[in-house]
Amino acid sequence: MSTSIADLNSRFQIRGAAKVVEGNGGLPKIQITTPNALGEIYLHGAHVTSWKPAGEEQVLFLSPHSLYEEGKAIRGGVPICFPWFGAKADDPKAPSHGFVRTKSWQLESIGQSGEEIILSTASDDNTRALWPHDFRLEYRVVFGTELLMELTMTNTGSSALRFEEALHAYYSVGDAAKVSVSGLDGVRYLDKTDSMHEKSQTGDVTITSETDRVYLHTAHAIELYDPVLRRRIAIEKEDSRNTVVWNPWIEKARAMGDLGEDEWKSMLCIESANVGDTAVELAPGEQHMMTARARVGDISRDSVK
Ligand code: BG6
C-alpha cells in the first residue's frame, strides 16, 4: 500500500463502510460498502466506476479494456466532462471532453455513514495552459439506494467565464439494441452523427445505429427501460438543460482502443449536461451546481418507485 493511500485512510476511512484502496493502474479509489450500496470512485477524474444498490445488479458499465493512466480517461462509469464537451471549439488538439476527467482530484471528506464522498479540484498552471480561467470544482457523490452526483463550479477568477459540463454516465444494459429511453418525446436534438442537424424526437429513443445526440432543453425525468436485465433506471436532474444520449454501435466501437468490439451492446450513455448554447456563464465569485440522480426499479412496476 502506498504512503498516500495509508495517509488518506488515516484521515478519512470509515471503518467497515468506506476506505481508500489501490485501484487499477495503481490509482487510488474509494471503496464504499454500506448496507444500502456498494460503490467505487477513483481520485483520477473523480470518476465513479461502480454503483450497486442493495439487492440490485451493477448499474454502471465499465469496460475491462479501459486504460488507467495519468492523462487518459477511464472508459465507463461516470466521467466528468469540463470545461468543454467533445472537441474544444478553438483547438481540436485539446483533450476531448476537457481536462478534469484525466487529472487527480483531492479527497475532501467521507461522510459518517461512508455513503457521501466529496472531492475537489481547482485551476493550476496545467489547466490555465489549456483554459485561461480560475475555477474550483467540488463533486459530491452519495452512494445510497439512489446515486446522487452533484457538481459545483465556482469562478474563482476576476473575469466572467463560460463553461460546458457533463456527467457522462455509462449505464450497463442487457442489449443496447433492445432498450428504450422515455422522457424525450417531442424534444429537439442536435444529431452529432448527421453534421449537427437539429431534429425532433418522436416517441421513445431506441438504438438502431450509432447514436450521438444532444437533446436540447430537457427538463423531464428520463427512464431507461431494459427488458433483458428486467429493470428500469430513472434519471432525474437539476440545473442541467441538456441530455446527451450516446452509443457508438458496431463500427465506432471497433475503432476504439479502450472498448471491446462487442461492448457497445452492454452500454448506453445518458449524460446530464449543459453544453453548446446552454453553456453556463459565471461572473467572478459566482457558483453553479448541476445535479443528477439515478434510481433502479423492476420492470414489472409501472415506473421506478
Ligand atoms: C459522447 C459524445 O458524450 O462521448 C461522443 O457525444 C463521444 O461524440 C463520446 O464519441 C465518447 O467520447 P470519448 O472522448 O470519451 O471517447
PDB file of C-alpha atoms and ligand atoms in Angstrom:
ATOM      1  CA  MET A   1       0.000   0.000   0.000  1.00  0.00           C
ATOM      2  CA  SER A   2       1.479   3.370  -0.960  1.00  0.00           C
ATOM      3  CA  THR A   3       2.033   6.003   1.724  1.00  0.00           C
ATOM      4  CA  SER A   4      -0.521   8.310   0.213  1.00  0.00           C
ATOM      5  CA  ILE A   5      -3.235   5.655   0.439  1.00  0.00           C
ATOM      6  CA  ALA A   6      -2.286   4.945   4.063  1.00  0.00           C
ATOM      7  CA  ASP A   7      -2.320   8.704   4.756  1.00  0.00           C
ATOM      8  CA  LEU A   8      -5.719   9.129   3.156  1.00  0.00           C
ATOM      9  CA  ASN A   9      -7.127   6.250   5.190  1.00  0.00           C
ATOM     10  CA  SER A  10      -5.730   7.601   8.424  1.00  0.00           C
ATOM     11  CA  ARG A  11      -7.601  10.838   7.751  1.00  0.00           C
ATOM     12  CA  PHE A  12     -10.783   9.665   6.052  1.00  0.00           C
ATOM     13  CA  GLN A  13     -11.501   5.941   6.444  1.00  0.00           C
ATOM     14  CA  ILE A  14     -14.882   4.997   7.927  1.00  0.00           C
ATOM     15  CA  ARG A  15     -14.268   1.502   9.282  1.00  0.00           C
ATOM     16  CA  GLY A  16     -16.456  -1.121   7.632  1.00  0.00           C
ATOM     17  CA  ALA A  17     -18.067   1.424   5.294  1.00  0.00           C
ATOM     18  CA  ALA A  18     -15.517   3.338   3.168  1.00  0.00           C
ATOM     19  CA  LYS A  19     -11.782   3.130   2.612  1.00  0.00           C
ATOM     20  CA  VAL A  20      -9.174   4.112   0.056  1.00  0.00           C
ATOM     21  CA  VAL A  21      -7.588   1.184  -1.788  1.00  0.00           C
ATOM     22  CA  GLU A  22      -5.241   0.787  -4.724  1.00  0.00           C
ATOM     23  CA  GLY A  23      -7.296   0.520  -7.910  1.00  0.00           C
ATOM     24  CA  ASN A  24      -6.300  -0.450 -11.426  1.00  0.00           C
ATOM     25  CA  GLY A  25      -3.035   1.057 -12.653  1.00  0.00           C
ATOM     26  CA  GLY A  26      -2.105   1.712  -9.010  1.00  0.00           C
ATOM     27  CA  LEU A  27      -4.540   4.657  -8.935  1.00  0.00           C
ATOM     28  CA  PRO A  28      -6.273   5.250  -5.587  1.00  0.00           C
ATOM     29  CA  LYS A  29     -10.001   4.668  -5.389  1.00  0.00           C
ATOM     30  CA  ILE A  30     -12.515   4.839  -2.573  1.00  0.00           C
ATOM     31  CA  GLN A  31     -14.444   1.664  -1.961  1.00  0.00           C
ATOM     32  CA  ILE A  32     -17.861   2.061  -0.365  1.00  0.00           C
ATOM     33  CA  THR A  33     -19.535  -0.915   1.318  1.00  0.00           C
ATOM     34  CA  THR A  34     -22.654   0.080   3.223  1.00  0.00           C
ATOM     35  CA  PRO A  35     -25.976  -1.723   3.811  1.00  0.00           C
ATOM     36  CA  ASN A  36     -27.524   0.486   1.096  1.00  0.00           C
ATOM     37  CA  ALA A  37     -24.971   0.087  -1.691  1.00  0.00           C
ATOM     38  CA  LEU A  38     -21.537  -0.882  -2.925  1.00  0.00           C
ATOM     39  CA  GLY A  39     -19.652   1.764  -4.853  1.00  0.00           C
ATOM     40  CA  GLU A  40     -16.284   2.911  -6.112  1.00  0.00           C
ATOM     41  CA  ILE A  41     -14.866   6.281  -7.093  1.00  0.00           C
ATOM     42  CA  TYR A  42     -11.317   6.973  -8.341  1.00  0.00           C
ATOM     43  CA  LEU A  43      -9.488  10.158  -7.358  1.00  0.00           C
ATOM     44  CA  HIS A  44      -8.324  10.111 -11.003  1.00  0.00           C
ATOM     45  CA  GLY A  45     -11.024  12.201 -12.685  1.00  0.00           C
ATOM     46  CA  ALA A  46     -13.305  11.903  -9.611  1.00  0.00           C
ATOM     47  CA  HIS A  47     -14.555   9.026 -11.673  1.00  0.00           C
ATOM     48  CA  VAL A  48     -17.384   6.878 -10.283  1.00  0.00           C
ATOM     49  CA  THR A  49     -16.736   3.363 -11.625  1.00  0.00           C
ATOM     50  CA  SER A  50     -19.266   1.278  -9.703  1.00  0.00           C
ATOM     51  CA  TRP A  51     -22.648   1.593  -8.035  1.00  0.00           C
ATOM     52  CA  LYS A  52     -24.603  -1.445  -6.942  1.00  0.00           C
ATOM     53  CA  PRO A  53     -27.578  -0.641  -4.725  1.00  0.00           C
ATOM     54  CA  ALA A  54     -28.528  -3.408  -2.257  1.00  0.00           C
ATOM     55  CA  GLY A  55     -30.471  -6.205  -3.932  1.00  0.00           C
ATOM     56  CA  GLU A  56     -29.692  -4.973  -7.476  1.00  0.00           C
ATOM     57  CA  GLU A  57     -27.073  -5.843 -10.067  1.00  0.00           C
ATOM     58  CA  GLN A  58     -24.287  -3.428 -11.066  1.00  0.00           C
ATOM     59  CA  VAL A  59     -25.862  -0.320 -12.610  1.00  0.00           C
ATOM     60  CA  LEU A  60     -22.843   1.205 -14.372  1.00  0.00           C
ATOM     61  CA  PHE A  61     -20.952  -0.145 -17.361  1.00  0.00           C
ATOM     62  CA  LEU A  62     -17.143  -0.268 -17.061  1.00  0.00           C
ATOM     63  CA  SER A  63     -15.008  -1.640 -19.876  1.00  0.00           C
ATOM     64  CA  PRO A  64     -12.411  -4.274 -18.973  1.00  0.00           C
ATOM     65  CA  HIS A  65     -10.375  -2.710 -21.814  1.00  0.00           C
ATOM     66  CA  SER A  66     -10.240   0.667 -20.068  1.00  0.00           C
ATOM     67  CA  LEU A  67      -6.875   2.330 -19.545  1.00  0.00           C
ATOM     68  CA  TYR A  68      -5.947   3.530 -16.063  1.00  0.00           C
ATOM     69  CA  GLU A  69      -3.194   6.077 -16.659  1.00  0.00           C
ATOM     70  CA  GLU A  70      -2.396   9.678 -15.975  1.00  0.00           C
ATOM     71  CA  GLY A  71      -3.717  11.744 -18.867  1.00  0.00           C
ATOM     72  CA  LYS A  72      -6.225   9.073 -20.008  1.00  0.00           C
ATOM     73  CA  ALA A  73      -9.906   8.817 -19.160  1.00  0.00           C
ATOM     74  CA  ILE A  74     -11.439   5.660 -17.720  1.00  0.00           C
ATOM     75  CA  ARG A  75     -13.858   4.057 -20.215  1.00  0.00           C
ATOM     76  CA  GLY A  76     -17.194   3.602 -18.462  1.00  0.00           C
ATOM     77  CA  GLY A  77     -18.593   4.662 -15.087  1.00  0.00           C
ATOM     78  CA  VAL A  78     -19.221   8.405 -14.920  1.00  0.00           C
ATOM     79  CA  PRO A  79     -16.526  10.620 -16.459  1.00  0.00           C
ATOM     80  CA  ILE A  80     -16.861  14.342 -15.728  1.00  0.00           C
ATOM     81  CA  CYS A  81     -16.610  16.500 -18.857  1.00  0.00           C
ATOM     82  CA  PHE A  82     -15.431  20.056 -18.089  1.00  0.00           C
ATOM     83  CA  PRO A  83     -14.846  22.859 -19.138  1.00  0.00           C
ATOM     84  CA  TRP A  84     -15.728  21.843 -22.667  1.00  0.00           C
ATOM     85  CA  PHE A  85     -17.734  18.977 -24.104  1.00  0.00           C
ATOM     86  CA  GLY A  86     -16.377  16.892 -27.008  1.00  0.00           C
ATOM     87  CA  ALA A  87     -13.699  18.646 -29.025  1.00  0.00           C
ATOM     88  CA  LYS A  88     -12.600  22.132 -27.873  1.00  0.00           C
ATOM     89  CA  ALA A  89     -14.154  24.597 -30.343  1.00  0.00           C
ATOM     90  CA  ASP A  90     -10.995  26.673 -30.934  1.00  0.00           C
ATOM     91  CA  ASP A  91      -8.436  23.871 -30.523  1.00  0.00           C
ATOM     92  CA  PRO A  92      -9.204  20.415 -31.936  1.00  0.00           C
ATOM     93  CA  LYS A  93      -5.928  19.088 -30.473  1.00  0.00           C
ATOM     94  CA  ALA A  94      -7.003  19.840 -26.894  1.00  0.00           C
ATOM     95  CA  PRO A  95      -8.178  16.792 -24.912  1.00  0.00           C
ATOM     96  CA  SER A  96     -11.688  15.568 -25.724  1.00  0.00           C
ATOM     97  CA  HIS A  97     -14.259  16.487 -23.034  1.00  0.00           C
ATOM     98  CA  GLY A  98     -11.847  18.792 -21.195  1.00  0.00           C
ATOM     99  CA  PHE A  99      -9.171  18.036 -18.641  1.00  0.00           C
ATOM    100  CA  VAL A 100     -10.716  17.200 -15.280  1.00  0.00           C
ATOM    101  CA  ARG A 101     -11.574  13.592 -16.151  1.00  0.00           C
ATOM    102  CA  THR A 102      -7.852  12.885 -16.569  1.00  0.00           C
ATOM    103  CA  LYS A 103      -6.431  14.685 -13.548  1.00  0.00           C
ATOM    104  CA  SER A 104      -6.151  13.570  -9.969  1.00  0.00           C
ATOM    105  CA  TRP A 105      -8.719  15.150  -7.629  1.00  0.00           C
ATOM    106  CA  GLN A 106      -8.398  15.768  -3.928  1.00  0.00           C
ATOM    107  CA  LEU A 107     -10.414  13.875  -1.348  1.00  0.00           C
ATOM    108  CA  GLU A 108     -12.185  16.411   0.888  1.00  0.00           C
ATOM    109  CA  SER A 109     -14.362  14.230   3.082  1.00  0.00           C
ATOM    110  CA  ILE A 110     -16.206  10.969   3.600  1.00  0.00           C
ATOM    111  CA  GLY A 111     -19.488  11.220   5.487  1.00  0.00           C
ATOM    112  CA  GLN A 112     -20.076   9.318   8.737  1.00  0.00           C
ATOM    113  CA  SER A 113     -22.123   6.541   7.094  1.00  0.00           C
ATOM    114  CA  GLY A 114     -19.492   6.091   4.363  1.00  0.00           C
ATOM    115  CA  GLU A 115     -22.022   6.904   1.635  1.00  0.00           C
ATOM    116  CA  GLU A 116     -21.146  10.531   0.947  1.00  0.00           C
ATOM    117  CA  ILE A 117     -17.852  11.341  -0.768  1.00  0.00           C
ATOM    118  CA  ILE A 118     -16.676  14.886  -1.557  1.00  0.00           C
ATOM    119  CA  LEU A 119     -13.777  15.514  -3.948  1.00  0.00           C
ATOM    120  CA  SER A 120     -12.435  18.761  -5.338  1.00  0.00           C
ATOM    121  CA  THR A 121     -10.096  20.134  -7.949  1.00  0.00           C
ATOM    122  CA  ALA A 122      -9.020  23.618  -8.982  1.00  0.00           C
ATOM    123  CA  SER A 123      -7.203  25.513 -11.688  1.00  0.00           C
ATOM    124  CA  ASP A 124      -3.406  25.297 -11.805  1.00  0.00           C
ATOM    125  CA  ASP A 125      -0.690  26.098 -14.342  1.00  0.00           C
ATOM    126  CA  ASN A 126      -1.528  22.990 -16.395  1.00  0.00           C
ATOM    127  CA  THR A 127      -5.234  23.805 -16.625  1.00  0.00           C
ATOM    128  CA  ARG A 128      -4.550  27.506 -17.326  1.00  0.00           C
ATOM    129  CA  ALA A 129      -2.344  26.470 -20.282  1.00  0.00           C
ATOM    130  CA  LEU A 130      -5.437  24.802 -21.795  1.00  0.00           C
ATOM    131  CA  TRP A 131      -8.136  27.172 -20.500  1.00  0.00           C
ATOM    132  CA  PRO A 132      -7.175  30.604 -19.153  1.00  0.00           C
ATOM    133  CA  HIS A 133      -9.569  30.792 -16.192  1.00  0.00           C
ATOM    134  CA  ASP A 134      -9.510  30.204 -12.472  1.00  0.00           C
ATOM    135  CA  PHE A 135     -12.041  27.828 -11.009  1.00  0.00           C
ATOM    136  CA  ARG A 136     -12.791  25.355  -8.261  1.00  0.00           C
ATOM    137  CA  LEU A 137     -14.945  22.270  -8.712  1.00  0.00           C
ATOM    138  CA  GLU A 138     -16.491  20.330  -5.879  1.00  0.00           C
ATOM    139  CA  TYR A 139     -18.097  16.974  -6.563  1.00  0.00           C
ATOM    140  CA  ARG A 140     -20.417  15.384  -4.024  1.00  0.00           C
ATOM    141  CA  VAL A 141     -21.471  11.799  -4.645  1.00  0.00           C
ATOM    142  CA  VAL A 142     -23.825   9.825  -2.433  1.00  0.00           C
ATOM    143  CA  PHE A 143     -23.796   6.066  -2.992  1.00  0.00           C
ATOM    144  CA  GLY A 144     -27.145   5.131  -1.499  1.00  0.00           C
ATOM    145  CA  THR A 145     -30.246   3.358  -2.741  1.00  0.00           C
ATOM    146  CA  GLU A 146     -30.062   6.194  -5.261  1.00  0.00           C
ATOM    147  CA  LEU A 147     -26.850   7.523  -6.791  1.00  0.00           C
ATOM    148  CA  LEU A 148     -26.611  11.281  -6.324  1.00  0.00           C
ATOM    149  CA  MET A 149     -23.960  13.244  -8.220  1.00  0.00           C
ATOM    150  CA  GLU A 150     -23.655  16.971  -7.591  1.00  0.00           C
ATOM    151  CA  LEU A 151     -21.048  19.091  -9.374  1.00  0.00           C
ATOM    152  CA  THR A 152     -20.488  22.638  -8.092  1.00  0.00           C
ATOM    153  CA  MET A 153     -18.379  25.041 -10.100  1.00  0.00           C
ATOM    154  CA  THR A 154     -17.064  28.320  -8.645  1.00  0.00           C
ATOM    155  CA  ASN A 155     -15.489  31.057 -10.732  1.00  0.00           C
ATOM    156  CA  THR A 156     -12.512  31.940  -8.514  1.00  0.00           C
ATOM    157  CA  GLY A 157     -11.026  34.335 -11.087  1.00  0.00           C
ATOM    158  CA  SER A 158     -11.521  38.035 -11.660  1.00  0.00           C
ATOM    159  CA  SER A 159     -13.313  37.885 -15.013  1.00  0.00           C
ATOM    160  CA  ALA A 160     -16.506  36.277 -16.297  1.00  0.00           C
ATOM    161  CA  LEU A 161     -16.220  32.840 -17.891  1.00  0.00           C
ATOM    162  CA  ARG A 162     -18.327  30.352 -19.801  1.00  0.00           C
ATOM    163  CA  PHE A 163     -18.047  26.573 -19.483  1.00  0.00           C
ATOM    164  CA  GLU A 164     -19.630  23.321 -20.618  1.00  0.00           C
ATOM    165  CA  GLU A 165     -20.127  20.312 -18.352  1.00  0.00           C
ATOM    166  CA  ALA A 166     -21.484  16.776 -18.430  1.00  0.00           C
ATOM    167  CA  LEU A 167     -21.889  13.874 -16.026  1.00  0.00           C
ATOM    168  CA  HIS A 168     -21.261  11.298 -18.742  1.00  0.00           C
ATOM    169  CA  ALA A 169     -22.885   8.228 -17.161  1.00  0.00           C
ATOM    170  CA  TYR A 170     -22.428   4.841 -18.855  1.00  0.00           C
ATOM    171  CA  TYR A 171     -25.327   2.576 -17.834  1.00  0.00           C
ATOM    172  CA  SER A 172     -24.960  -1.168 -18.055  1.00  0.00           C
ATOM    173  CA  VAL A 173     -27.677  -2.670 -20.291  1.00  0.00           C
ATOM    174  CA  GLY A 174     -28.600  -6.224 -21.350  1.00  0.00           C
ATOM    175  CA  ASP A 175     -28.668  -5.350 -25.052  1.00  0.00           C
ATOM    176  CA  ALA A 176     -28.473  -1.745 -26.276  1.00  0.00           C
ATOM    177  CA  ALA A 177     -30.479  -2.683 -29.370  1.00  0.00           C
ATOM    178  CA  LYS A 178     -33.413  -3.696 -27.144  1.00  0.00           C
ATOM    179  CA  VAL A 179     -33.595  -0.843 -24.634  1.00  0.00           C
ATOM    180  CA  SER A 180     -35.781   2.235 -24.871  1.00  0.00           C
ATOM    181  CA  VAL A 181     -35.464   5.642 -23.271  1.00  0.00           C
ATOM    182  CA  SER A 182     -38.588   7.584 -22.367  1.00  0.00           C
ATOM    183  CA  GLY A 183     -38.965  11.225 -21.351  1.00  0.00           C
ATOM    184  CA  LEU A 184     -37.597  12.820 -24.535  1.00  0.00           C
ATOM    185  CA  ASP A 185     -40.659  12.593 -26.799  1.00  0.00           C
ATOM    186  CA  GLY A 186     -41.078  15.848 -28.742  1.00  0.00           C
ATOM    187  CA  VAL A 187     -37.702  17.237 -27.606  1.00  0.00           C
ATOM    188  CA  ARG A 188     -35.432  18.762 -30.249  1.00  0.00           C
ATOM    189  CA  TYR A 189     -31.882  17.444 -30.543  1.00  0.00           C
ATOM    190  CA  LEU A 190     -28.643  18.015 -32.418  1.00  0.00           C
ATOM    191  CA  ASP A 191     -27.601  14.875 -34.269  1.00  0.00           C
ATOM    192  CA  LYS A 192     -23.804  14.586 -33.995  1.00  0.00           C
ATOM    193  CA  THR A 193     -23.849  11.665 -36.462  1.00  0.00           C
ATOM    194  CA  ASP A 194     -25.519  13.906 -39.077  1.00  0.00           C
ATOM    195  CA  SER A 195     -23.495  17.161 -39.126  1.00  0.00           C
ATOM    196  CA  MET A 196     -25.280  18.508 -36.007  1.00  0.00           C
ATOM    197  CA  HIS A 197     -28.616  18.815 -37.832  1.00  0.00           C
ATOM    198  CA  GLU A 198     -31.442  19.767 -35.495  1.00  0.00           C
ATOM    199  CA  LYS A 199     -34.207  17.145 -35.364  1.00  0.00           C
ATOM    200  CA  SER A 200     -37.210  16.316 -33.230  1.00  0.00           C
ATOM    201  CA  GLN A 201     -37.616  13.137 -31.185  1.00  0.00           C
ATOM    202  CA  THR A 202     -40.756  11.119 -31.794  1.00  0.00           C
ATOM    203  CA  GLY A 203     -41.664   8.638 -29.060  1.00  0.00           C
ATOM    204  CA  ASP A 204     -39.041   6.741 -27.065  1.00  0.00           C
ATOM    205  CA  VAL A 205     -35.378   6.683 -28.081  1.00  0.00           C
ATOM    206  CA  THR A 206     -34.230   3.299 -29.390  1.00  0.00           C
ATOM    207  CA  ILE A 207     -30.746   2.383 -30.578  1.00  0.00           C
ATOM    208  CA  THR A 208     -30.582   1.052 -34.138  1.00  0.00           C
ATOM    209  CA  SER A 209     -27.274   2.577 -35.316  1.00  0.00           C
ATOM    210  CA  GLU A 210     -24.532   4.877 -33.989  1.00  0.00           C
ATOM    211  CA  THR A 211     -26.410   7.314 -31.749  1.00  0.00           C
ATOM    212  CA  ASP A 212     -24.875  10.589 -30.604  1.00  0.00           C
ATOM    213  CA  ARG A 213     -27.466  13.224 -29.767  1.00  0.00           C
ATOM    214  CA  VAL A 214     -27.547  16.375 -27.710  1.00  0.00           C
ATOM    215  CA  TYR A 215     -31.162  16.825 -26.577  1.00  0.00           C
ATOM    216  CA  LEU A 216     -31.956  20.493 -26.058  1.00  0.00           C
ATOM    217  CA  HIS A 217     -33.851  21.977 -23.118  1.00  0.00           C
ATOM    218  CA  THR A 218     -34.646  18.710 -21.385  1.00  0.00           C
ATOM    219  CA  ALA A 219     -36.414  19.065 -18.084  1.00  0.00           C
ATOM    220  CA  HIS A 220     -38.367  15.835 -17.573  1.00  0.00           C
ATOM    221  CA  ALA A 221     -37.144  12.737 -15.773  1.00  0.00           C
ATOM    222  CA  ILE A 222     -35.790  10.098 -18.102  1.00  0.00           C
ATOM    223  CA  GLU A 223     -36.291   6.387 -17.812  1.00  0.00           C
ATOM    224  CA  LEU A 224     -34.126   3.699 -19.352  1.00  0.00           C
ATOM    225  CA  TYR A 225     -36.225   0.565 -19.871  1.00  0.00           C
ATOM    226  CA  ASP A 226     -34.196  -2.648 -20.139  1.00  0.00           C
ATOM    227  CA  PRO A 227     -36.252  -5.743 -20.968  1.00  0.00           C
ATOM    228  CA  VAL A 228     -33.183  -8.033 -20.931  1.00  0.00           C
ATOM    229  CA  LEU A 229     -31.912  -7.101 -17.445  1.00  0.00           C
ATOM    230  CA  ARG A 230     -35.578  -6.662 -16.448  1.00  0.00           C
ATOM    231  CA  ARG A 231     -35.011  -3.288 -14.833  1.00  0.00           C
ATOM    232  CA  ARG A 232     -35.667   0.406 -15.256  1.00  0.00           C
ATOM    233  CA  ILE A 233     -33.250   3.169 -14.395  1.00  0.00           C
ATOM    234  CA  ALA A 234     -34.801   6.564 -13.654  1.00  0.00           C
ATOM    235  CA  ILE A 235     -32.556   9.586 -14.152  1.00  0.00           C
ATOM    236  CA  GLU A 236     -33.503  12.967 -12.727  1.00  0.00           C
ATOM    237  CA  LYS A 237     -31.504  16.149 -12.811  1.00  0.00           C
ATOM    238  CA  GLU A 238     -31.421  19.752 -11.707  1.00  0.00           C
ATOM    239  CA  ASP A 239     -29.801  22.753 -13.412  1.00  0.00           C
ATOM    240  CA  SER A 240     -28.910  20.676 -16.442  1.00  0.00           C
ATOM    241  CA  ARG A 241     -30.503  21.887 -19.676  1.00  0.00           C
ATOM    242  CA  ASN A 242     -29.255  19.111 -21.997  1.00  0.00           C
ATOM    243  CA  THR A 243     -29.301  15.338 -22.075  1.00  0.00           C
ATOM    244  CA  VAL A 244     -26.797  13.553 -24.302  1.00  0.00           C
ATOM    245  CA  VAL A 245     -27.570  10.020 -25.492  1.00  0.00           C
ATOM    246  CA  TRP A 246     -24.597   8.124 -26.905  1.00  0.00           C
ATOM    247  CA  ASN A 247     -23.946   4.619 -28.147  1.00  0.00           C
ATOM    248  CA  PRO A 248     -21.038   4.027 -30.548  1.00  0.00           C
ATOM    249  CA  TRP A 249     -22.647   0.992 -32.245  1.00  0.00           C
ATOM    250  CA  ILE A 250     -20.543  -1.543 -34.177  1.00  0.00           C
ATOM    251  CA  GLU A 251     -18.029   0.332 -36.360  1.00  0.00           C
ATOM    252  CA  LYS A 252     -17.084   3.060 -33.909  1.00  0.00           C
ATOM    253  CA  ALA A 253     -16.696   0.552 -31.057  1.00  0.00           C
ATOM    254  CA  ARG A 254     -14.349  -1.467 -33.258  1.00  0.00           C
ATOM    255  CA  ALA A 255     -12.200   1.631 -33.842  1.00  0.00           C
ATOM    256  CA  MET A 256     -11.921   2.481 -30.132  1.00  0.00           C
ATOM    257  CA  GLY A 257      -8.804   1.100 -28.448  1.00  0.00           C
ATOM    258  CA  ASP A 258     -10.302   1.042 -24.949  1.00  0.00           C
ATOM    259  CA  LEU A 259     -13.668  -0.576 -25.685  1.00  0.00           C
ATOM    260  CA  GLY A 260     -14.157  -4.242 -26.630  1.00  0.00           C
ATOM    261  CA  GLU A 261     -15.596  -4.939 -30.068  1.00  0.00           C
ATOM    262  CA  ASP A 262     -18.973  -6.127 -28.771  1.00  0.00           C
ATOM    263  CA  GLU A 263     -19.187  -3.878 -25.732  1.00  0.00           C
ATOM    264  CA  TRP A 264     -21.400  -1.311 -27.461  1.00  0.00           C
ATOM    265  CA  LYS A 265     -24.202  -3.793 -26.737  1.00  0.00           C
ATOM    266  CA  SER A 266     -23.661  -3.619 -22.990  1.00  0.00           C
ATOM    267  CA  MET A 267     -23.703   0.162 -22.517  1.00  0.00           C
ATOM    268  CA  LEU A 268     -25.788   3.246 -23.063  1.00  0.00           C
ATOM    269  CA  CYS A 269     -24.642   6.723 -22.081  1.00  0.00           C
ATOM    270  CA  ILE A 270     -27.278   9.097 -20.752  1.00  0.00           C
ATOM    271  CA  GLU A 271     -25.498  12.300 -19.816  1.00  0.00           C
ATOM    272  CA  SER A 272     -26.771  15.231 -17.775  1.00  0.00           C
ATOM    273  CA  ALA A 273     -25.160  18.275 -19.329  1.00  0.00           C
ATOM    274  CA  ASN A 274     -25.007  21.983 -20.088  1.00  0.00           C
ATOM    275  CA  VAL A 275     -23.358  22.369 -23.480  1.00  0.00           C
ATOM    276  CA  GLY A 276     -23.378  24.497 -26.638  1.00  0.00           C
ATOM    277  CA  ASP A 277     -25.884  27.340 -26.475  1.00  0.00           C
ATOM    278  CA  THR A 278     -26.739  26.422 -22.891  1.00  0.00           C
ATOM    279  CA  ALA A 279     -23.145  26.518 -21.631  1.00  0.00           C
ATOM    280  CA  VAL A 280     -23.039  28.207 -18.212  1.00  0.00           C
ATOM    281  CA  GLU A 281     -21.810  31.759 -17.703  1.00  0.00           C
ATOM    282  CA  LEU A 282     -20.428  32.782 -14.324  1.00  0.00           C
ATOM    283  CA  ALA A 283     -19.342  36.190 -13.101  1.00  0.00           C
ATOM    284  CA  PRO A 284     -16.362  36.327 -10.696  1.00  0.00           C
ATOM    285  CA  GLY A 285     -17.254  34.632  -7.409  1.00  0.00           C
ATOM    286  CA  GLU A 286     -20.439  33.056  -8.782  1.00  0.00           C
ATOM    287  CA  GLN A 287     -21.308  29.363  -8.407  1.00  0.00           C
ATOM    288  CA  HIS A 288     -23.304  26.860 -10.397  1.00  0.00           C
ATOM    289  CA  MET A 289     -24.448  23.421  -9.260  1.00  0.00           C
ATOM    290  CA  MET A 290     -25.659  20.629 -11.550  1.00  0.00           C
ATOM    291  CA  THR A 291     -27.208  17.521 -10.027  1.00  0.00           C
ATOM    292  CA  ALA A 292     -28.032  14.089 -11.460  1.00  0.00           C
ATOM    293  CA  ARG A 293     -29.707  11.211  -9.619  1.00  0.00           C
ATOM    294  CA  ALA A 294     -30.231   7.615 -10.699  1.00  0.00           C
ATOM    295  CA  ARG A 295     -32.577   5.049  -9.199  1.00  0.00           C
ATOM    296  CA  VAL A 296     -33.265   1.450 -10.204  1.00  0.00           C
ATOM    297  CA  GLY A 297     -36.568  -0.398 -10.274  1.00  0.00           C
ATOM    298  CA  ASP A 298     -38.154  -3.549 -11.528  1.00  0.00           C
ATOM    299  CA  ILE A 299     -39.789  -3.638 -14.969  1.00  0.00           C
ATOM    300  CA  SER A 300     -42.924  -5.251 -13.581  1.00  0.00           C
ATOM    301  CA  ARG A 301     -43.829  -1.947 -11.946  1.00  0.00           C
ATOM    302  CA  ASP A 302     -45.228   0.929 -13.979  1.00  0.00           C
ATOM    303  CA  SER A 303     -42.273   3.113 -13.099  1.00  0.00           C
ATOM    304  CA  VAL A 304     -39.352   3.329 -10.700  1.00  0.00           C
ATOM    305  CA  LYS A 305     -40.519   3.964  -7.116  1.00  0.00           C
TER     306      LYS A 305
HETATM  307  C1  BG6 B   1     -20.119  11.449 -26.012  1.00  0.00           C
HETATM  308  C2  BG6 B   1     -20.005  12.311 -27.248  1.00  0.00           C
HETATM  309  O1  BG6 B   1     -20.561  12.235 -24.961  1.00  0.00           O
HETATM  310  O2  BG6 B   1     -18.838  10.917 -25.693  1.00  0.00           O
HETATM  311  C3  BG6 B   1     -19.463  11.463 -28.387  1.00  0.00           C
HETATM  312  O3  BG6 B   1     -21.281  12.872 -27.581  1.00  0.00           O
HETATM  313  C4  BG6 B   1     -18.127  10.841 -27.983  1.00  0.00           C
HETATM  314  O4  BG6 B   1     -19.306  12.269 -29.541  1.00  0.00           O
HETATM  315  C5  BG6 B   1     -18.309  10.076 -26.691  1.00  0.00           C
HETATM  316  O5  BG6 B   1     -17.685   9.979 -29.012  1.00  0.00           O
HETATM  317  C6  BG6 B   1     -17.023   9.444 -26.156  1.00  0.00           C
HETATM  318  O6  BG6 B   1     -16.014  10.392 -26.057  1.00  0.00           O
HETATM  319  P1  BG6 B   1     -14.557   9.994 -25.563  1.00  0.00           P
HETATM  320  O7  BG6 B   1     -13.724  11.230 -25.659  1.00  0.00           O
HETATM  321  O8  BG6 B   1     -14.699   9.506 -24.141  1.00  0.00           O
HETATM  322  O9  BG6 B   1     -14.095   8.882 -26.477  1.00  0.00           O
END
